[in-house]
mmCIF file of C-alpha atoms in Angstrom:
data_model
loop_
_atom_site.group_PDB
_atom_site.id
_atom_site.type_symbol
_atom_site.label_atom_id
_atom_site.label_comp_id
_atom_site.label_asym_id
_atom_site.label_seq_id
_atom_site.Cartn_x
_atom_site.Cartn_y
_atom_site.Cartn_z
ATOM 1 C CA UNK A 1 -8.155 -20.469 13.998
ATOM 2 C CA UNK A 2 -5.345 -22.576 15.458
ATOM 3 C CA UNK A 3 -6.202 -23.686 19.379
ATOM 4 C CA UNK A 4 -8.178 -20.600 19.690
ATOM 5 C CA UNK A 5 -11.224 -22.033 21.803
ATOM 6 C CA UNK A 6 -14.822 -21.479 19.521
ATOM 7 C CA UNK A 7 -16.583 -20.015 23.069
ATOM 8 C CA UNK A 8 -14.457 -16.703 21.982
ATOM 9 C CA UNK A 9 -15.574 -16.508 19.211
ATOM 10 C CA UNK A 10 -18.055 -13.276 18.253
ATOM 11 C CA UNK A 11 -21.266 -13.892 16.012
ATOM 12 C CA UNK A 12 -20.357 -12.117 12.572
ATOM 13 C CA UNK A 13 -21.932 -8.900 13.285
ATOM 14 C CA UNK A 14 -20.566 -8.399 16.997
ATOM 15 C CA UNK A 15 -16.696 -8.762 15.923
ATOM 16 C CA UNK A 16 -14.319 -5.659 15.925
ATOM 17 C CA UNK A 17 -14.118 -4.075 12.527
ATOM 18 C CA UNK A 18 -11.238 -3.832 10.144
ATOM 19 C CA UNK A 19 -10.927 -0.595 10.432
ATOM 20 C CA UNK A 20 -10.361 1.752 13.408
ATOM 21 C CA UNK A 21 -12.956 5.072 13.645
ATOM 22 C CA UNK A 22 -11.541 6.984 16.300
ATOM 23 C CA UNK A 23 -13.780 8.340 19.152
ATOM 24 C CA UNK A 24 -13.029 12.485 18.300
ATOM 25 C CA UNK A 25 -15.922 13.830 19.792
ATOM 26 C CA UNK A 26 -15.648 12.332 23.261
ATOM 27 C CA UNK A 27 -15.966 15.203 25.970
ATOM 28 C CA UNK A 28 -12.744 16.291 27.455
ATOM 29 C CA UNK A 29 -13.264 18.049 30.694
ATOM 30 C CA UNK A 30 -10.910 19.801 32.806
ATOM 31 C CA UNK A 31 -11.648 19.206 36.498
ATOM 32 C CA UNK A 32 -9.060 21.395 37.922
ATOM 33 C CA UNK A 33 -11.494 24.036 39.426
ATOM 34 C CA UNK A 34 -12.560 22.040 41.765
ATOM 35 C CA UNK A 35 -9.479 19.083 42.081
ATOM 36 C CA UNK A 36 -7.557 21.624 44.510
ATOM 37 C CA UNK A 37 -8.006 20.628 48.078
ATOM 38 C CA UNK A 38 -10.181 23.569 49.315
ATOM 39 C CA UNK A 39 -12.230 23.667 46.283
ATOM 40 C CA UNK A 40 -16.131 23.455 46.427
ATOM 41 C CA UNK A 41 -18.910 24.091 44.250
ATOM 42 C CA UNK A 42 -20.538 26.595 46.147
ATOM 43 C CA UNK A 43 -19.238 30.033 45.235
ATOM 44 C CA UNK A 44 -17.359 29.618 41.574
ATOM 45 C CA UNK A 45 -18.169 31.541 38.828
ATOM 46 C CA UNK A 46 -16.582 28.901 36.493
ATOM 47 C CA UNK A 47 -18.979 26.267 38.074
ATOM 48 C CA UNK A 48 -21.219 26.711 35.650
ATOM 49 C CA UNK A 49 -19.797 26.074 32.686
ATOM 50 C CA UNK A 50 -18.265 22.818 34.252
ATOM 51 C CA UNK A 51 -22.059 21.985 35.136
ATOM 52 C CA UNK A 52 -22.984 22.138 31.697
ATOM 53 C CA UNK A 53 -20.156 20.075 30.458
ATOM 54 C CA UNK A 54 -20.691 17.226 32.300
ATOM 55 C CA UNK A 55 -24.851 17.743 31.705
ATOM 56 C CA UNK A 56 -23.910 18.022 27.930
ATOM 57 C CA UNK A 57 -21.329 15.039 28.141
ATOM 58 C CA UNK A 58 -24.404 12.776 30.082
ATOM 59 C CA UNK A 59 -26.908 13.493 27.795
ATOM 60 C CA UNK A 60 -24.892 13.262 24.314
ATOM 61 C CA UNK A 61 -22.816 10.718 24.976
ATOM 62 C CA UNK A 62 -22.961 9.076 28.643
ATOM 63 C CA UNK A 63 -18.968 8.894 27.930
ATOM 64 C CA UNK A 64 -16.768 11.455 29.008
ATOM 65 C CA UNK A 65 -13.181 12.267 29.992
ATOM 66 C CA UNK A 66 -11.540 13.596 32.596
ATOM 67 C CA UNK A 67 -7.986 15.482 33.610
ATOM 68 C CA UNK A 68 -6.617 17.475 36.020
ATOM 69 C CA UNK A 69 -9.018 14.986 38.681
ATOM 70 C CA UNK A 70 -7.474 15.241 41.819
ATOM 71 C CA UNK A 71 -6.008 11.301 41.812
ATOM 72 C CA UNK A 72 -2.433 11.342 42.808
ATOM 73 C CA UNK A 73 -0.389 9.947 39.912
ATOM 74 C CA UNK A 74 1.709 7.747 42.520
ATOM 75 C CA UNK A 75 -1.434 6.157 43.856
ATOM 76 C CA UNK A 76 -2.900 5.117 39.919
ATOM 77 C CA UNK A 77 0.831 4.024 39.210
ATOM 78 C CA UNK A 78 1.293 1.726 42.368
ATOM 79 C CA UNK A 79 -1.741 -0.188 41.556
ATOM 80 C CA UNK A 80 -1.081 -0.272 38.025
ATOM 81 C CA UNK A 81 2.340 -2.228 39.053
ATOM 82 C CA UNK A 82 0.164 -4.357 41.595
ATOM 83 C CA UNK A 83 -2.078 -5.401 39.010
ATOM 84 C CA UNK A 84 0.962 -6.625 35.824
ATOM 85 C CA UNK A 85 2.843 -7.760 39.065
ATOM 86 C CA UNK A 86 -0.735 -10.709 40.307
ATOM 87 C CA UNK A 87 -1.791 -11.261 36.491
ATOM 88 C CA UNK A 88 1.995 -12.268 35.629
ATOM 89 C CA UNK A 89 2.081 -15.505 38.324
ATOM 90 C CA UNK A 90 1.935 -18.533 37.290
ATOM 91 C CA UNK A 91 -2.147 -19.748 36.323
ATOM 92 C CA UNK A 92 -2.004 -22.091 39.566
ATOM 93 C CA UNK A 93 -0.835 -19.109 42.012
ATOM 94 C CA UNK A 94 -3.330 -17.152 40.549
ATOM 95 C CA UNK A 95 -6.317 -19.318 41.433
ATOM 96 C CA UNK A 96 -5.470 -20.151 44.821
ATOM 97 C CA UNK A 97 -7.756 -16.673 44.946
ATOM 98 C CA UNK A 98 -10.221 -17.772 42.347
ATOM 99 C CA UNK A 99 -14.069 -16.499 42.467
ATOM 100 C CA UNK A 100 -16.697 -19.505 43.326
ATOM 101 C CA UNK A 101 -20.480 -19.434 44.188
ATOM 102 C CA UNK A 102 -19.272 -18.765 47.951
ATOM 103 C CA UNK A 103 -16.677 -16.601 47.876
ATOM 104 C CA UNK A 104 -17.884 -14.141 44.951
ATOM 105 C CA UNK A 105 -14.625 -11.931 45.042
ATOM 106 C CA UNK A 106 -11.168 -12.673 43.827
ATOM 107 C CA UNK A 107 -9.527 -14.012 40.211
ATOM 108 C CA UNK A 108 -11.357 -15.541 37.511
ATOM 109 C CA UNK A 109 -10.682 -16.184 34.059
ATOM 110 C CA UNK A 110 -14.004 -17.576 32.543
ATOM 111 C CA UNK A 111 -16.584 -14.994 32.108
ATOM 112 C CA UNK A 112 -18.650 -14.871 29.401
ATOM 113 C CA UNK A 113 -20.819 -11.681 28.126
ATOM 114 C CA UNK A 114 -23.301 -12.300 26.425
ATOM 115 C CA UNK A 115 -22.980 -16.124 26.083
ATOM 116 C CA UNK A 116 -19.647 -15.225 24.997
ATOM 117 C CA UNK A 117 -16.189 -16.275 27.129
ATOM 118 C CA UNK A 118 -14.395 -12.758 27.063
ATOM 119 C CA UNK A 119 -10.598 -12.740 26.581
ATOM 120 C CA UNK A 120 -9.576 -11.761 29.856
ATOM 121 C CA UNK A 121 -8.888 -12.483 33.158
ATOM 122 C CA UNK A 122 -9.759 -10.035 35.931
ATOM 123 C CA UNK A 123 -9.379 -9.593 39.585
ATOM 124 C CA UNK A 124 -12.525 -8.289 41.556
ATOM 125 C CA UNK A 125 -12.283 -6.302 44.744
ATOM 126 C CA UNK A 126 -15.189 -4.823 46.832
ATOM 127 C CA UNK A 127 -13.854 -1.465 48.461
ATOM 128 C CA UNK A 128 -16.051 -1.851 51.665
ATOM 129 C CA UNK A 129 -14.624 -4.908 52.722
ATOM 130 C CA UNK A 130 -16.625 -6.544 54.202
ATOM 131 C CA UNK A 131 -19.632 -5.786 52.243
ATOM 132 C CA UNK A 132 -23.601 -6.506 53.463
ATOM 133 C CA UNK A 133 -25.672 -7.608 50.538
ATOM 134 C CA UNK A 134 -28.945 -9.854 50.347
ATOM 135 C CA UNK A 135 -28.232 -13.759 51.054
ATOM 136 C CA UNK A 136 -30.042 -15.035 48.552
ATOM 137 C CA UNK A 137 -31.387 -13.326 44.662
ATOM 138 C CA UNK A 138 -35.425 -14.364 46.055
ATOM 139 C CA UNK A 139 -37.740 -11.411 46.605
ATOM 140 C CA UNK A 140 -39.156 -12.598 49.586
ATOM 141 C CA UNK A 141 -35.513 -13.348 51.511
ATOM 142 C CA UNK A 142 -35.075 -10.439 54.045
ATOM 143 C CA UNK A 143 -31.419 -12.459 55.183
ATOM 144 C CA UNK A 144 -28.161 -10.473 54.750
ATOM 145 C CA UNK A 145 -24.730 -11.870 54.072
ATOM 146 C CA UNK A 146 -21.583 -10.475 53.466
ATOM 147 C CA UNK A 147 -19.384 -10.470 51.224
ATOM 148 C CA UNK A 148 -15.305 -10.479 51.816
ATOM 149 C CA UNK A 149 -12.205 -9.835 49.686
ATOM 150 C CA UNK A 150 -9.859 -12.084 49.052
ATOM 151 C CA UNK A 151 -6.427 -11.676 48.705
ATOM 152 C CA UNK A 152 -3.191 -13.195 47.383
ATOM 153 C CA UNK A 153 -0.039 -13.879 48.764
ATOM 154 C CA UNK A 154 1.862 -11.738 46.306
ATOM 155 C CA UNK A 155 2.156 -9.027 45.700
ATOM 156 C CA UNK A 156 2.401 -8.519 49.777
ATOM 157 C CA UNK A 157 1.174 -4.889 49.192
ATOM 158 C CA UNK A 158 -1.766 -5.698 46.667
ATOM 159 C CA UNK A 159 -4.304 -4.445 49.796
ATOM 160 C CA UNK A 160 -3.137 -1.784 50.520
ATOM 161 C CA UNK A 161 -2.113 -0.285 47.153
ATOM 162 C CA UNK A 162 -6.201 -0.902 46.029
ATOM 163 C CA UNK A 163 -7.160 0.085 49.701
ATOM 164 C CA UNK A 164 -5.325 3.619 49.215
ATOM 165 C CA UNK A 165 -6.471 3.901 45.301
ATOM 166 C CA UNK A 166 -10.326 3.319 46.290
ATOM 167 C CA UNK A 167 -9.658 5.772 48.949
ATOM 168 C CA UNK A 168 -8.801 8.338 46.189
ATOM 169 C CA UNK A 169 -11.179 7.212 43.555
ATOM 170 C CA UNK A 170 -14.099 7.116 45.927
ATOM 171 C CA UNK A 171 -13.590 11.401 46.364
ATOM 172 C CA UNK A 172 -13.480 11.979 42.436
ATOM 173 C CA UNK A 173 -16.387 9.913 42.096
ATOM 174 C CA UNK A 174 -18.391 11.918 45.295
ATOM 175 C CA UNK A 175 -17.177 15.360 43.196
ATOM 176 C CA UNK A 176 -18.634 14.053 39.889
ATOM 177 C CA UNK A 177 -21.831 12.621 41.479
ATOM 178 C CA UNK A 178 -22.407 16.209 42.642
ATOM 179 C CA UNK A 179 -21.770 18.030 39.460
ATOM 180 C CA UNK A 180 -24.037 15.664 38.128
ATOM 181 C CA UNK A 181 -27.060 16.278 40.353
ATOM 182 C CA UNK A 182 -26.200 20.020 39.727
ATOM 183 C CA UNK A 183 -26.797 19.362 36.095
ATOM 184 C CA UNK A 184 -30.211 17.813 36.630
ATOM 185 C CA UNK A 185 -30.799 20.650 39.034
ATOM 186 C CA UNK A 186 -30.819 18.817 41.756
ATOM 187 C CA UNK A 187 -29.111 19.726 45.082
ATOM 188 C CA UNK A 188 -25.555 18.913 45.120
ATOM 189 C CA UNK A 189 -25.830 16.664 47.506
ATOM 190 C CA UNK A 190 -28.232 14.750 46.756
ATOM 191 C CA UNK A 191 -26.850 11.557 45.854
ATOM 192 C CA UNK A 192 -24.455 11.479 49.062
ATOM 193 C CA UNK A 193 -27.358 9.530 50.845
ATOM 194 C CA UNK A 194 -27.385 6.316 49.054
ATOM 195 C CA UNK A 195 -23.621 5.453 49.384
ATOM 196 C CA UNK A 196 -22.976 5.716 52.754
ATOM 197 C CA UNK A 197 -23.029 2.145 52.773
ATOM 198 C CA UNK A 198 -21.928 1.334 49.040
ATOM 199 C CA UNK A 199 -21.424 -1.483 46.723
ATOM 200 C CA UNK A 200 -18.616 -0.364 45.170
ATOM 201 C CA UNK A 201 -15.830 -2.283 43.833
ATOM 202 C CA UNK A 202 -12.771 -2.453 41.863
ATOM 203 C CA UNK A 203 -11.783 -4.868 38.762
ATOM 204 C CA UNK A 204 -8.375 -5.060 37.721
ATOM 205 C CA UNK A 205 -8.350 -6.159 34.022
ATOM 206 C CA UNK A 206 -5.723 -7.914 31.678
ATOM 207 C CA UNK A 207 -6.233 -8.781 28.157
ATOM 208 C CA UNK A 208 -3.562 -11.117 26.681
ATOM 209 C CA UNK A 209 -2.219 -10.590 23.372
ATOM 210 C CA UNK A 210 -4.745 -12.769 20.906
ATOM 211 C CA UNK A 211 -4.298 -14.462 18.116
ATOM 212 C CA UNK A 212 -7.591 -13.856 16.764
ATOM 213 C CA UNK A 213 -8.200 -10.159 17.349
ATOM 214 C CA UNK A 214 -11.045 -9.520 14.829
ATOM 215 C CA UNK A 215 -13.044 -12.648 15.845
ATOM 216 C CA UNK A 216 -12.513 -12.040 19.671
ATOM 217 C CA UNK A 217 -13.457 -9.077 22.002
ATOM 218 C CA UNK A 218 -11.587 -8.828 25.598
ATOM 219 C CA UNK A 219 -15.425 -7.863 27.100
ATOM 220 C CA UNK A 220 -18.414 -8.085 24.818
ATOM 221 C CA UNK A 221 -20.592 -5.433 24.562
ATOM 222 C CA UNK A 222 -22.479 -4.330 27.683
ATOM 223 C CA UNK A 223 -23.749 -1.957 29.585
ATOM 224 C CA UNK A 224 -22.659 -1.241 33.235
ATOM 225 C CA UNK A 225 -25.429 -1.927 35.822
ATOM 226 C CA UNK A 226 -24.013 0.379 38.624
ATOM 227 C CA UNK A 227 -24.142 3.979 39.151
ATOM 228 C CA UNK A 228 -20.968 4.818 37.696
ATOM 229 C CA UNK A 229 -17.834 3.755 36.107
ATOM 230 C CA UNK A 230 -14.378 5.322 36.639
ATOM 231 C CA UNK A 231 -11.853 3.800 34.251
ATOM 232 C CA UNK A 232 -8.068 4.070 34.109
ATOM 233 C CA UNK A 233 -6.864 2.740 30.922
ATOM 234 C CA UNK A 234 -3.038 2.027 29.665
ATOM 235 C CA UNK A 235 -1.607 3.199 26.408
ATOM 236 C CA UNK A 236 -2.359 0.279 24.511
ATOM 237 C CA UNK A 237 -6.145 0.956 24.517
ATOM 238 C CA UNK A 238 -8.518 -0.883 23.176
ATOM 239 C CA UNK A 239 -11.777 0.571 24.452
ATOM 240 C CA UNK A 240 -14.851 0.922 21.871
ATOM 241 C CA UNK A 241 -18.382 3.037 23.131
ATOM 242 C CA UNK A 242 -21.215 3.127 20.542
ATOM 243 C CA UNK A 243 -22.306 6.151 19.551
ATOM 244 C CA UNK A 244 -25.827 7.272 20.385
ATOM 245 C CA UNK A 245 -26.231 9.240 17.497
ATOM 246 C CA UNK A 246 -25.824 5.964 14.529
ATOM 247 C CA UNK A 247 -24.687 3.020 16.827
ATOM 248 C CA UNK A 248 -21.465 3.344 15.686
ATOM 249 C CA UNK A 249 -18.532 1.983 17.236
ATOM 250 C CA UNK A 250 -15.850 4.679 18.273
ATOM 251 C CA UNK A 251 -12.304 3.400 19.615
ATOM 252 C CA UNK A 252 -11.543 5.497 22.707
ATOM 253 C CA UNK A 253 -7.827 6.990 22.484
ATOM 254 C CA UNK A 254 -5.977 6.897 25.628
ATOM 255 C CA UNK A 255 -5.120 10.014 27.251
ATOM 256 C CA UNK A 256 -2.097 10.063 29.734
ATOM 257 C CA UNK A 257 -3.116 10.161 33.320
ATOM 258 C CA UNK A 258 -6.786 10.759 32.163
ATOM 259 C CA UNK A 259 -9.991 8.853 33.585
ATOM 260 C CA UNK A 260 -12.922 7.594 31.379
ATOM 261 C CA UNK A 261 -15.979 8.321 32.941
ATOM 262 C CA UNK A 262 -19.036 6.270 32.207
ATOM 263 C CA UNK A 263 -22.841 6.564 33.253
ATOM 264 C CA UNK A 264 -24.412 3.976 34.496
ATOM 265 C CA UNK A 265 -28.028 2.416 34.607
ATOM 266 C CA UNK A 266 -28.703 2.957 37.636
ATOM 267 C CA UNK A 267 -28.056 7.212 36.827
ATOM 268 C CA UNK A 268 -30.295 6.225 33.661
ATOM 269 C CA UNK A 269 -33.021 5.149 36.203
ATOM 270 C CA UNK A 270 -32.709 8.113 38.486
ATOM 271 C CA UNK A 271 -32.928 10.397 35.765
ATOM 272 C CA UNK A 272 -35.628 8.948 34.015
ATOM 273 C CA UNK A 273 -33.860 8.333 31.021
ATOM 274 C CA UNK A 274 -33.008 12.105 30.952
ATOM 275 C CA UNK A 275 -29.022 10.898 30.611
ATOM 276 C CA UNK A 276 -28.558 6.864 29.350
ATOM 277 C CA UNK A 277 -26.148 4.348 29.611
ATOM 278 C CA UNK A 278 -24.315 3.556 26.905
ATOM 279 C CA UNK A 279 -23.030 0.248 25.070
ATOM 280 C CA UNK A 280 -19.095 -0.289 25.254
ATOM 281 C CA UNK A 281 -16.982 -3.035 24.961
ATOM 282 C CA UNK A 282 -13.367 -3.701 25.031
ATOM 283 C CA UNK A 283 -11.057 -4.873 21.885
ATOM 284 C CA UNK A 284 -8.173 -6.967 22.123
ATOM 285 C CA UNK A 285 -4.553 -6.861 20.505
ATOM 286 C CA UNK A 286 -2.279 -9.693 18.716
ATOM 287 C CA UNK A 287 0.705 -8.261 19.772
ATOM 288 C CA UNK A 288 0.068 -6.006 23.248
ATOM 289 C CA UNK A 289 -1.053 -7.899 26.223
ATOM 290 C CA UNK A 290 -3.459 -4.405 27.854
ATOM 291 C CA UNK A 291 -4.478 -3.521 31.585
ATOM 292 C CA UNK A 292 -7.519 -1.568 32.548
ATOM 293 C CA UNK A 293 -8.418 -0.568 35.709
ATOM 294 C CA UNK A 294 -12.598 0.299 36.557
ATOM 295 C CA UNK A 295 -13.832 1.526 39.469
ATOM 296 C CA UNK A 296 -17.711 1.134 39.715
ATOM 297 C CA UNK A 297 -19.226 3.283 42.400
ATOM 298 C CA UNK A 298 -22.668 1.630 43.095
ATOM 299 C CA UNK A 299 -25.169 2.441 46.211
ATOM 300 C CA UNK A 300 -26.098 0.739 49.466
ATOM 301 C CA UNK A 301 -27.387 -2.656 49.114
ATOM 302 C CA UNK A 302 -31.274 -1.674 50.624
ATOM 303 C CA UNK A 303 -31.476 1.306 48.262
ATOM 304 C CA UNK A 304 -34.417 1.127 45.806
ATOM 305 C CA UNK A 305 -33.699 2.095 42.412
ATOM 306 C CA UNK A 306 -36.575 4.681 40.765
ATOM 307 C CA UNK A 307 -36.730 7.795 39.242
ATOM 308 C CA UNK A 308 -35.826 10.720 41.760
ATOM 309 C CA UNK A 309 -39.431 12.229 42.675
ATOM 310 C CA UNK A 310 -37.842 16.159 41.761
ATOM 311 C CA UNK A 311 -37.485 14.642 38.028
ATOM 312 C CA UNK A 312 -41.004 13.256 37.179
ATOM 313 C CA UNK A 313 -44.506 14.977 36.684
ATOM 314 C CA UNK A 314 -47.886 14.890 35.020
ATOM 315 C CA UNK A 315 -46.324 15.498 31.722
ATOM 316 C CA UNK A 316 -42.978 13.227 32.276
ATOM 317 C CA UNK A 317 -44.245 10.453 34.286
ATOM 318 C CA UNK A 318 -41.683 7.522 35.717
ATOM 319 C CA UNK A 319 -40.610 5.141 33.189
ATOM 320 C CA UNK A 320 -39.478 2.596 35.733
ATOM 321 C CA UNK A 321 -41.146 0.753 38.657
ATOM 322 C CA UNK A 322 -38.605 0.292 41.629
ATOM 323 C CA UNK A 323 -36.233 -2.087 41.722
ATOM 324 C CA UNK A 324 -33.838 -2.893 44.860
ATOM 325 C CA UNK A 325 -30.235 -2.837 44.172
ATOM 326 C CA UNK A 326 -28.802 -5.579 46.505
ATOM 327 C CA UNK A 327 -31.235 -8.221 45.018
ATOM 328 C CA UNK A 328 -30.551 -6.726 41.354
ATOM 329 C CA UNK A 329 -26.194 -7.307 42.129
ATOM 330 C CA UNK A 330 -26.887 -10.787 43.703
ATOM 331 C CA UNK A 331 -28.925 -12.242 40.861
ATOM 332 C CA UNK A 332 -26.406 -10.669 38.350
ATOM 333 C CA UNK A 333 -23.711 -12.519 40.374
ATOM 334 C CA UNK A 334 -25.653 -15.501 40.407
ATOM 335 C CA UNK A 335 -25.588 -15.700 36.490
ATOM 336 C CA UNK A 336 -21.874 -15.942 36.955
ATOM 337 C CA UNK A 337 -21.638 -19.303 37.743
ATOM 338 C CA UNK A 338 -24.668 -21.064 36.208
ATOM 339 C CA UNK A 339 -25.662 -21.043 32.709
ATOM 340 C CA UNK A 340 -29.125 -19.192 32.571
ATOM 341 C CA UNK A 341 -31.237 -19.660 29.675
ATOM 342 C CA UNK A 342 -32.792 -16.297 30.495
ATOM 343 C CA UNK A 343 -31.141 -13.161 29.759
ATOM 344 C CA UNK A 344 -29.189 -11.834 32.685
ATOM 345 C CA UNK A 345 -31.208 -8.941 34.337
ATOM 346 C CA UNK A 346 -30.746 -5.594 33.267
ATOM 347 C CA UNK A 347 -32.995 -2.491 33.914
ATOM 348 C CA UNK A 348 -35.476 -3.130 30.979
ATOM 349 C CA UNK A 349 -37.075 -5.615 32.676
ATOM 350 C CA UNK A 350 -38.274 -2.845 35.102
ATOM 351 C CA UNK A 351 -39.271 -0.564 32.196
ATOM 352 C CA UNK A 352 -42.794 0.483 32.302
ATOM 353 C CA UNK A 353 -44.355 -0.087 28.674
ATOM 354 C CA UNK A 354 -45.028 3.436 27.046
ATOM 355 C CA UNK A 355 -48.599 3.027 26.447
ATOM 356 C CA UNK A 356 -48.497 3.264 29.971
ATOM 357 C CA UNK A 357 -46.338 5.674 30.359
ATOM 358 C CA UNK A 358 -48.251 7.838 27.828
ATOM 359 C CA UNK A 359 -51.777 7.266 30.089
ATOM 360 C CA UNK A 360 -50.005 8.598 32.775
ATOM 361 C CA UNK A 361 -49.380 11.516 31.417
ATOM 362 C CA UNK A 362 -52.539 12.435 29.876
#
């Protein structure tokens, strides 16, 4: 293993397999009905069928991709240089913008997943800047903080390049969030509500080439807690989603100019587990350094995270008791910097058990 460090190192049956299996039956779903600038999803007869992709795409797969999206090309390229232009300084320029316990935004290039460091390092933006969450990760703390981007000296234009991508990013997103309510016959609007003062933020990603690739994973495998995840890829590729059908993992092909749409748990708690978050992680390459660029749209920090009332009954009672969001992101960013030796939270621990469940509904 050479000077490869053991903390990257993947138990035996989490590393990246020999062999590739190709991710074929991914959805592949053609926004351009309603990318054009007057479009709306009142009055199309073609609506429809784009509803039921996307519900299809949810419920099968919780993976899907989209073209023809409405993101100008320029906008997705100009970042794209921003980001090989920061994560090619020198280490030492790099973390004069480095993440800490106070200042939770900015480089970093020691996360772990799963009790495993990730080979990576990654830039973290918040696109409401500043952004209001709790002060502190204990129930009974009613203080608000906020939290502030920070940004380096080069490239000059880094702000503004993410400022104007978020900007673009943030209306896909609103369009999809819609066609997804449609599809669990919800109003089309109903989602709007809980973002008017988001969470949101941007990650730029780089994976350097590794020496170890089948022992190593540039994320491990993990769910994402938000709402939902936007992701602009580059042809190298390297993303792997497990298949809900035999837990299989599927390498996701990059698509030129396409986005990789993923939902989130917080959509899984919404819906009630009617459409489910699904596992992905991220391989790495020996020879191809690889950039990746998420956008995670996530909600207001006071919302409270439950099944929508229009989606539960006497026969398909809740399956999970509230939880609020802005306590939820500040005790996952907690776990950044200290060494738990609890698992970090995720939405199971507000699952209700199904014996429950099933007395409810009797």
């Amino acid at each position: 293993m050479g000077e490869v460090d053991p903390a990257f190192i993947q138990a035996q049956e989490h590393r990246p397999k020999p062999e590739i299996t190709r991710a074929d039956g991914i959805p592949l779903i053609d926004l351009s009905i309603i990318s054009s600038p007057n479009s709306n999803l009142d009055n199309d007869q073609a609506l429809g069928g784009l509803v039921e992709e996307i519900g299809n795409a949810c419920r099968n797969w919780g993976f899907f991709q989209v073209i023809n999206h409405g993101v100008p090309l320029a906008k997705r390229h100009n970042i794209e240089k921003a980001s090989r232009e920061f994560f090619g300084q020198p280490l030492e320029e790099k973390r004069k913008v480095r993440r800490n316990e106070e200042r939770v935004l900015g480089y970093y290039d020691t996360e772990h997943t799963k009790n495993v460091r990730d080979w990576k390092e990654v830039f973290d933006l918040n696109v409401q800047d500043p952004t209001v969450v709790p002060a502190s990760y204990k129930p009974d703390d009613e203080e608000l903080t906020k939290w502030f981007d920070q940004w380096p000296e080069y490239p000059k234009d880094l702000r503004e390049v993410c400022e104007e991508y978020a900007k673009e990013v943030e209306k896909l997103a609103c369009k999809l969030m819609e066609l997804i309510a449609l599809s669990l016959g919800l109003p089309k609007d109903k989602f709007h509500g809980f973002f008017k003062e988001q969470t949101s933020c941007i990650r730029l990603n780089h994976y350097p080439p590794c020496p170890v690739p089948d022992l190593a994973l540039g994320v491990g495998r993990h769910k994402d807690a938000m709402a939902l995840t936007i992701l602009a890829q580059d042809d190298v590729g390297g993303l792997e989603v497990k298949r809900k059908t035999d837990g299989e993992w599927l390498w996701v092909k990059p698509i030129p100019n396409a986005y990789i749409i993923n939902v989130g748990d917080i959509i899984q708690v919404w819906s009630n587990d009617i459409y489910e978050s699904v596992e992905h992680r991220a391989m790495v390459n020996s020879e191809k350094e690889r950039f990746s660029i998420p956008y995670f749209l996530s909600p207001a920090h006071h919302t409270n995270v439950q099944p929508l009332e229009e989606l539960i009954n006497q026969q398909n009672p809740a399956k999970y008791k509230p939880y609020n969001w802005g306590k939820f992101l500040v005790t996952r960013k907690r776990s950044n910097f200290q060494k738990l030796d609890v698992d970090n939270i995720q939405i199971y621990h507000f699952k209700i058990p199904e014996s429950e469940v099933a007395e409810k509904s009797d």
